[in-house]
Short mmCIF file of C-alpha atoms in Angstrom, two decimals:
data_model
loop_
_atom_site.label_atom_id
_atom_site.label_comp_id
_atom_site.label_asym_id
_atom_site.label_seq_id
_atom_site.Cartn_x
_atom_site.Cartn_y
_atom_site.Cartn_z
CA MET A 1 -151.50 47.73 98.75
CA PRO A 2 -150.90 45.71 95.62
CA THR A 3 -149.44 42.55 95.05
CA TYR A 4 -146.01 41.82 94.36
CA LEU A 5 -144.23 38.94 92.61
CA PRO A 6 -141.89 36.79 94.65
CA PHE A 7 -138.17 35.91 93.70
CA ASP A 8 -137.44 32.56 91.52
CA PRO A 9 -137.20 30.19 94.48
CA ASN A 10 -134.83 28.04 92.57
CA PRO A 11 -131.73 29.69 91.39
CA ARG A 12 -129.44 28.15 88.69
CA ARG A 13 -125.69 28.00 88.44
CA PRO A 14 -124.55 30.54 85.90
CA VAL A 15 -122.83 29.71 82.65
CA LYS A 16 -119.35 30.34 84.36
CA ALA A 17 -118.48 30.82 87.86
CA PRO A 18 -117.90 34.58 89.58
CA PRO A 19 -114.49 35.41 90.63
CA PRO A 20 -113.60 34.32 94.07
CA LYS A 21 -114.59 37.02 96.43
CA THR A 22 -117.57 38.39 94.32
CA ILE A 23 -119.79 40.97 96.45
CA ASP A 24 -123.15 41.53 95.62
CA SER A 25 -123.74 45.21 96.71
CA GLN A 26 -127.14 45.37 97.10
CA PHE A 27 -129.85 42.75 98.32
CA HIS A 28 -132.72 42.81 100.85
CA VAL A 29 -134.13 40.50 103.82
CA LEU A 30 -137.60 40.76 104.62
CA GLY A 31 -139.68 39.07 106.98
CA PRO A 32 -141.14 37.01 108.31
CA ILE A 33 -143.82 39.23 108.98
CA ASP A 34 -144.20 37.65 112.83
CA LYS A 35 -140.78 38.15 113.49
CA TYR A 36 -140.44 41.91 111.84
CA PRO A 37 -143.16 44.00 111.50
CA GLU A 38 -143.32 46.30 108.78
CA ARG A 39 -143.24 49.98 110.39
CA PRO A 40 -146.84 52.06 110.14
CA GLY A 41 -147.50 53.67 107.07
CA ALA A 42 -144.84 51.23 105.17
CA ALA A 43 -145.72 51.86 101.11
CA TYR A 44 -145.71 48.01 100.33
CA ARG A 45 -145.35 44.58 101.45
CA MET A 46 -143.29 41.59 100.00
CA PRO A 47 -143.11 38.15 100.12
CA THR A 48 -140.97 37.07 102.95
CA ALA A 49 -137.37 36.61 101.33
CA THR A 50 -135.21 35.48 104.71
CA TRP A 51 -131.43 35.84 104.99
CA GLU A 52 -131.26 31.75 104.51
CA ALA A 53 -132.90 32.10 101.13
CA ALA A 54 -130.67 35.17 99.96
CA LEU A 55 -127.92 32.13 101.50
CA ARG A 56 -128.70 29.86 99.08
CA MET A 57 -129.22 32.47 96.22
CA HIS A 58 -125.54 33.50 96.47
CA LYS A 59 -124.21 29.79 97.15
CA ALA A 60 -126.18 28.77 93.62
CA LEU A 61 -124.61 31.82 91.54
CA GLY A 62 -120.66 31.40 93.57
CA ILE A 63 -121.35 34.91 95.30
CA GLU A 64 -119.10 34.53 98.57
CA ARG A 65 -119.89 38.41 100.04
CA GLY A 66 -122.81 40.90 100.08
CA ILE A 67 -124.15 44.14 101.41
CA ILE A 68 -127.49 43.60 103.12
CA VAL A 69 -129.58 47.24 102.38
CA GLN A 70 -132.38 48.09 104.79
CA THR A 71 -135.65 48.74 103.18
CA THR A 72 -138.14 51.61 103.69
CA THR A 73 -140.30 48.80 104.88
CA TYR A 74 -138.77 48.88 108.23
CA GLY A 75 -137.64 52.46 108.67
CA ALA A 76 -135.60 52.88 111.03
CA ASP A 77 -135.63 49.65 112.96
CA HIS A 78 -133.01 47.83 111.54
CA ALA A 79 -133.49 44.55 113.66
CA VAL A 80 -133.76 42.55 110.74
CA VAL A 81 -130.34 43.72 109.11
CA LEU A 82 -128.67 43.33 112.15
CA ASP A 83 -129.95 39.57 112.61
CA ALA A 84 -129.15 39.03 108.91
CA LEU A 85 -125.73 39.99 109.87
CA ALA A 86 -124.93 38.04 113.22
CA ALA A 87 -125.96 34.80 111.54
CA MET A 88 -124.66 35.41 108.01
CA GLY A 89 -120.86 36.13 109.03
CA PRO A 90 -117.98 38.32 108.38
CA ASN A 91 -118.63 38.09 104.46
CA TYR A 92 -121.48 40.54 104.87
CA ARG A 93 -122.02 44.43 105.22
CA GLY A 94 -125.16 46.17 105.82
CA CYS A 95 -126.57 49.49 104.42
CA ALA A 96 -129.09 51.21 106.36
CA ASN A 97 -131.61 53.32 105.86
CA ALA A 98 -131.33 57.23 105.96
CA LEU A 99 -134.29 57.35 108.18
CA VAL A 100 -132.32 56.26 110.91
CA PHE A 101 -130.39 59.58 111.54
CA ALA A 102 -133.79 61.41 112.48
CA GLU A 103 -135.11 58.50 114.91
CA ALA A 104 -132.26 56.46 116.29
CA SER A 105 -130.09 57.23 119.19
CA ASP A 106 -126.17 57.84 118.40
CA SER A 107 -125.55 54.44 120.71
CA TYR A 108 -127.89 52.69 117.82
CA LEU A 109 -126.08 54.02 115.46
CA GLY A 110 -122.75 52.54 116.82
CA LYS A 111 -124.59 49.36 117.08
CA LEU A 112 -125.20 49.45 113.38
CA HIS A 113 -121.68 50.32 112.72
CA ASP A 114 -120.26 47.46 115.34
CA ALA A 115 -122.28 45.12 113.18
CA GLY A 116 -120.75 45.85 110.12
CA VAL A 117 -123.33 48.56 108.52
CA ARG A 118 -120.80 51.06 106.56
CA GLY A 119 -123.37 53.29 104.70
CA ALA A 120 -127.28 54.86 104.42
CA ARG A 121 -129.33 54.82 101.98
CA PHE A 122 -131.85 58.18 100.77
CA SER A 123 -134.57 58.15 99.06
CA PHE A 124 -136.41 61.19 97.40
CA ARG A 125 -139.40 59.52 96.77
CA GLN A 126 -142.61 60.84 98.39
CA GLU A 127 -145.13 57.76 97.76
CA LEU A 128 -142.30 55.50 100.17
CA GLY A 129 -142.79 58.05 102.74
CA ALA A 130 -138.99 57.99 103.96
CA VAL A 131 -138.04 61.46 102.72
CA LEU A 132 -135.55 63.37 105.25
CA SER A 133 -136.47 66.92 105.66
CA ASP A 134 -133.64 69.41 104.26
CA ALA A 135 -132.20 69.91 108.23
CA ASP A 136 -132.33 66.27 108.99
CA PHE A 137 -130.55 65.26 105.58
CA ALA A 138 -127.56 67.98 106.57
CA ARG A 139 -127.51 66.63 110.24
CA ALA A 140 -127.48 63.01 108.47
CA ILE A 141 -124.39 63.76 106.15
CA ALA A 142 -122.24 65.61 109.23
CA ARG A 143 -122.91 61.86 110.97
CA ILE A 144 -122.22 59.91 108.02
CA ARG A 145 -118.86 61.91 107.40
CA GLU A 146 -118.20 61.34 110.95
CA LEU A 147 -118.78 57.66 110.93
CA GLY A 148 -116.91 57.20 107.65
CA TRP A 149 -120.03 56.05 105.77
CA TYR A 150 -121.03 56.21 101.90
CA VAL A 151 -124.18 57.98 101.09
CA LYS A 152 -126.23 55.43 98.74
CA ILE A 153 -129.49 56.81 96.30
CA GLN A 154 -132.04 55.30 95.35
CA PRO A 155 -133.08 57.61 92.40
CA GLU A 156 -136.87 58.73 91.42
CA LYS A 157 -138.83 56.50 88.89
CA ASP A 158 -137.92 58.77 86.30
CA GLY A 159 -134.05 58.69 87.35
CA ILE A 160 -131.85 61.61 89.54
CA VAL A 161 -132.46 64.89 87.62
CA SER A 162 -135.19 65.98 90.00
CA SER A 163 -133.54 65.59 93.49
CA VAL A 164 -129.71 65.45 92.28
CA ALA A 165 -128.99 69.26 93.37
CA LYS A 166 -130.07 67.91 96.93
CA TYR A 167 -126.36 65.61 96.69
CA GLU A 168 -124.33 66.52 93.86
CA ASN A 169 -122.02 68.57 95.82
CA LEU A 170 -121.19 66.16 98.45
CA ASP A 171 -117.44 65.25 99.68
CA VAL A 172 -118.43 62.08 101.05
CA PRO A 173 -118.57 58.62 98.47
CA VAL A 174 -121.89 58.78 96.92
CA LEU A 175 -123.09 55.73 95.17
CA ILE A 176 -126.07 56.01 93.29
CA ASP A 177 -128.58 52.84 92.72
CA HIS A 178 -129.97 51.34 89.49
CA MET A 179 -127.63 52.84 87.10
CA ALA A 180 -129.36 56.27 87.92
CA ARG A 181 -132.69 54.83 86.16
CA PRO A 182 -132.02 56.20 82.60
CA ASP A 183 -134.67 55.62 79.94
CA PRO A 184 -133.04 53.47 77.02
CA GLU A 185 -134.54 54.67 74.34
CA ALA A 186 -133.51 57.82 74.95
CA GLY A 187 -130.10 56.85 74.12
CA LYS A 188 -126.78 58.93 74.86
CA ASN A 189 -129.36 62.10 75.08
CA ASP A 190 -131.23 60.78 78.13
CA PRO A 191 -130.61 63.42 80.79
CA ASN A 192 -130.02 60.98 83.70
CA LEU A 193 -127.46 59.12 81.31
CA ARG A 194 -125.43 62.49 80.78
CA LYS A 195 -125.80 63.58 84.51
CA MET A 196 -124.54 60.34 86.16
CA LEU A 197 -121.36 60.73 83.50
CA GLU A 198 -121.25 64.35 84.86
CA LEU A 199 -121.07 63.01 88.46
CA LEU A 200 -118.57 60.55 87.78
CA LYS A 201 -115.97 62.65 86.42
CA LYS A 202 -115.97 64.43 89.71
CA GLY A 203 -114.10 61.46 91.49
CA ASN A 204 -116.32 60.72 94.55
CA PHE A 205 -119.08 59.24 93.28
CA TRP A 206 -119.95 55.92 92.20
CA VAL A 207 -122.84 54.19 89.94
CA MET A 208 -124.48 50.66 90.50
CA LEU A 209 -124.90 48.32 87.52
CA SER A 210 -128.49 46.78 88.41
CA LEU A 211 -132.26 46.81 87.90
CA GLY A 212 -130.89 46.31 84.25
CA GLU A 213 -134.29 43.85 83.97
CA LYS A 214 -136.62 46.72 84.83
CA THR A 215 -134.63 49.34 83.08
CA SER A 216 -134.75 47.62 79.78
CA LYS A 217 -137.43 48.88 77.40
CA ALA A 218 -136.76 45.95 75.48
CA GLY A 219 -137.28 42.75 77.94
CA ALA A 220 -134.89 39.65 78.15
CA PRO A 221 -132.20 39.45 77.18
CA TYR A 222 -131.86 43.25 78.05
CA ASP A 223 -129.86 44.18 75.40
CA ASP A 224 -131.07 47.75 75.48
CA VAL A 225 -129.55 48.47 78.73
CA ILE A 226 -126.02 47.09 78.00
CA PRO A 227 -125.14 50.30 75.88
CA ILE A 228 -125.46 52.12 79.37
CA ALA A 229 -123.68 49.99 81.34
CA ARG A 230 -120.64 50.44 79.07
CA ALA A 231 -121.10 53.82 78.89
CA TYR A 232 -120.42 53.86 82.68
CA THR A 233 -117.80 51.43 82.77
CA GLU A 234 -115.91 53.50 79.97
CA ALA A 235 -116.24 56.78 81.95
CA ALA A 236 -115.41 55.00 85.40
CA ILE A 237 -114.41 51.67 85.43
CA ASP A 238 -112.69 52.13 89.04
CA ARG A 239 -116.36 53.36 90.27
CA CYS A 240 -118.60 50.46 89.32
CA VAL A 241 -120.36 48.46 91.23
CA TRP A 242 -122.78 45.19 90.53
CA ALA A 243 -125.61 44.37 92.79
CA SER A 244 -128.40 41.67 92.03
CA ASP A 245 -131.15 43.66 94.05
CA TRP A 246 -132.86 40.26 95.24
CA PRO A 247 -135.72 39.64 95.99
CA HIS A 248 -136.79 42.15 93.58
CA PRO A 249 -138.92 44.74 95.79
CA VAL A 250 -142.38 45.66 93.94
CA SER A 251 -141.84 43.70 90.95
CA VAL A 252 -145.58 43.63 88.86
CA LYS A 253 -143.74 41.11 86.85
CA GLN A 254 -142.01 37.77 87.62
CA PRO A 255 -138.67 38.71 88.31
CA PRO A 256 -136.02 36.91 86.44
CA ASN A 257 -133.88 34.07 87.66
CA ASP A 258 -130.88 35.65 89.39
CA ALA A 259 -128.38 33.90 87.01
CA ASP A 260 -129.72 35.80 84.53
CA LEU A 261 -128.93 39.31 85.92
CA LEU A 262 -125.52 37.78 86.80
CA GLU A 263 -124.98 36.76 82.91
CA LEU A 264 -126.37 40.23 82.26
CA MET A 265 -123.34 41.71 84.30
CA TYR A 266 -121.26 39.31 82.48
CA ARG A 267 -122.12 41.38 78.79
CA TYR A 268 -121.72 44.55 80.80
CA ALA A 269 -118.27 43.68 81.32
CA PRO A 270 -116.94 41.07 78.79
CA ASP A 271 -112.88 41.87 79.67
CA GLN A 272 -112.23 39.71 82.53
CA ALA A 273 -109.90 42.46 84.40
CA GLU A 274 -112.92 44.71 84.01
CA LEU A 275 -115.05 42.19 85.27
CA GLU A 276 -112.88 41.47 88.58
CA LYS A 277 -112.73 45.24 89.50
CA ILE A 278 -116.92 45.69 89.22
CA LEU A 279 -117.47 42.32 91.04
CA VAL A 280 -114.88 42.11 93.50
CA HIS A 281 -111.82 44.90 93.83
CA ASN A 282 -114.60 47.72 93.46
CA PRO A 283 -117.05 46.95 95.77
CA ALA A 284 -114.13 45.79 98.31
CA LYS A 285 -112.86 49.24 98.53
CA LEU A 286 -116.01 51.07 99.00
CA PHE A 287 -117.45 49.06 101.65
CA GLY A 288 -114.18 47.96 103.41
CA PHE A 289 -114.03 44.43 102.89
CA PRO A 290 -109.90 42.84 102.79
CA ASP A 291 -109.48 43.22 98.64
#
């Protein structure tokens, strides 16, 4: 496995505090490895990133709530998420990995729901070894509809266009991660940007304003991703959410300080009312928190 770089262990305070009840819509908990072993065939190993370290990061930034998203590293075994939810308390909820629908029982799904899991993340990236068959995908969507969960999509490295046919006609809430991974150099003609804007017109699709630091071709301070984020906020301000993506899995460059990413979010939405929608009200509605 390649060596990936860890998160900045010293998160600073941002230039201004985020609104009260801000929600980090995606972060991960990884390890320690002696307690949470990787599934056989896991595509990558990340440095340890415990729930205690995540909580320190959130407190430094002024973030009060968050969503722990299961990584493909652990597949259908959600022990790391369940333990973190129990430790972090009612301000945190979880998102399962979709492999759980193919490998786990209904009682295990019920255990996840009772612990605060309200969605499942699907990947179509073959190199991660976590792609459901068409039959398992159809069964998973049926269970998601019964549970009242949302679908979360991890885009391909080159965006959503190559796999979007599998989910663009779903009638449940669908959250697309990482701004659909457009190419900022392509501008408004980028096919992933155009497709994401098309999906937002449907009313049940949401977009996560995250991974700006890796989407950017220009590098810090990531000015080239701001027009992408603003295209989404102008199209559907009520269905945009933000995430840190801590601890920034599979980073081959040193991840930025997490305050840098929150401040980048401030530049996506300089209007305070819009900022509060993205950081507080929209994710509260999608993930079922009190607003």
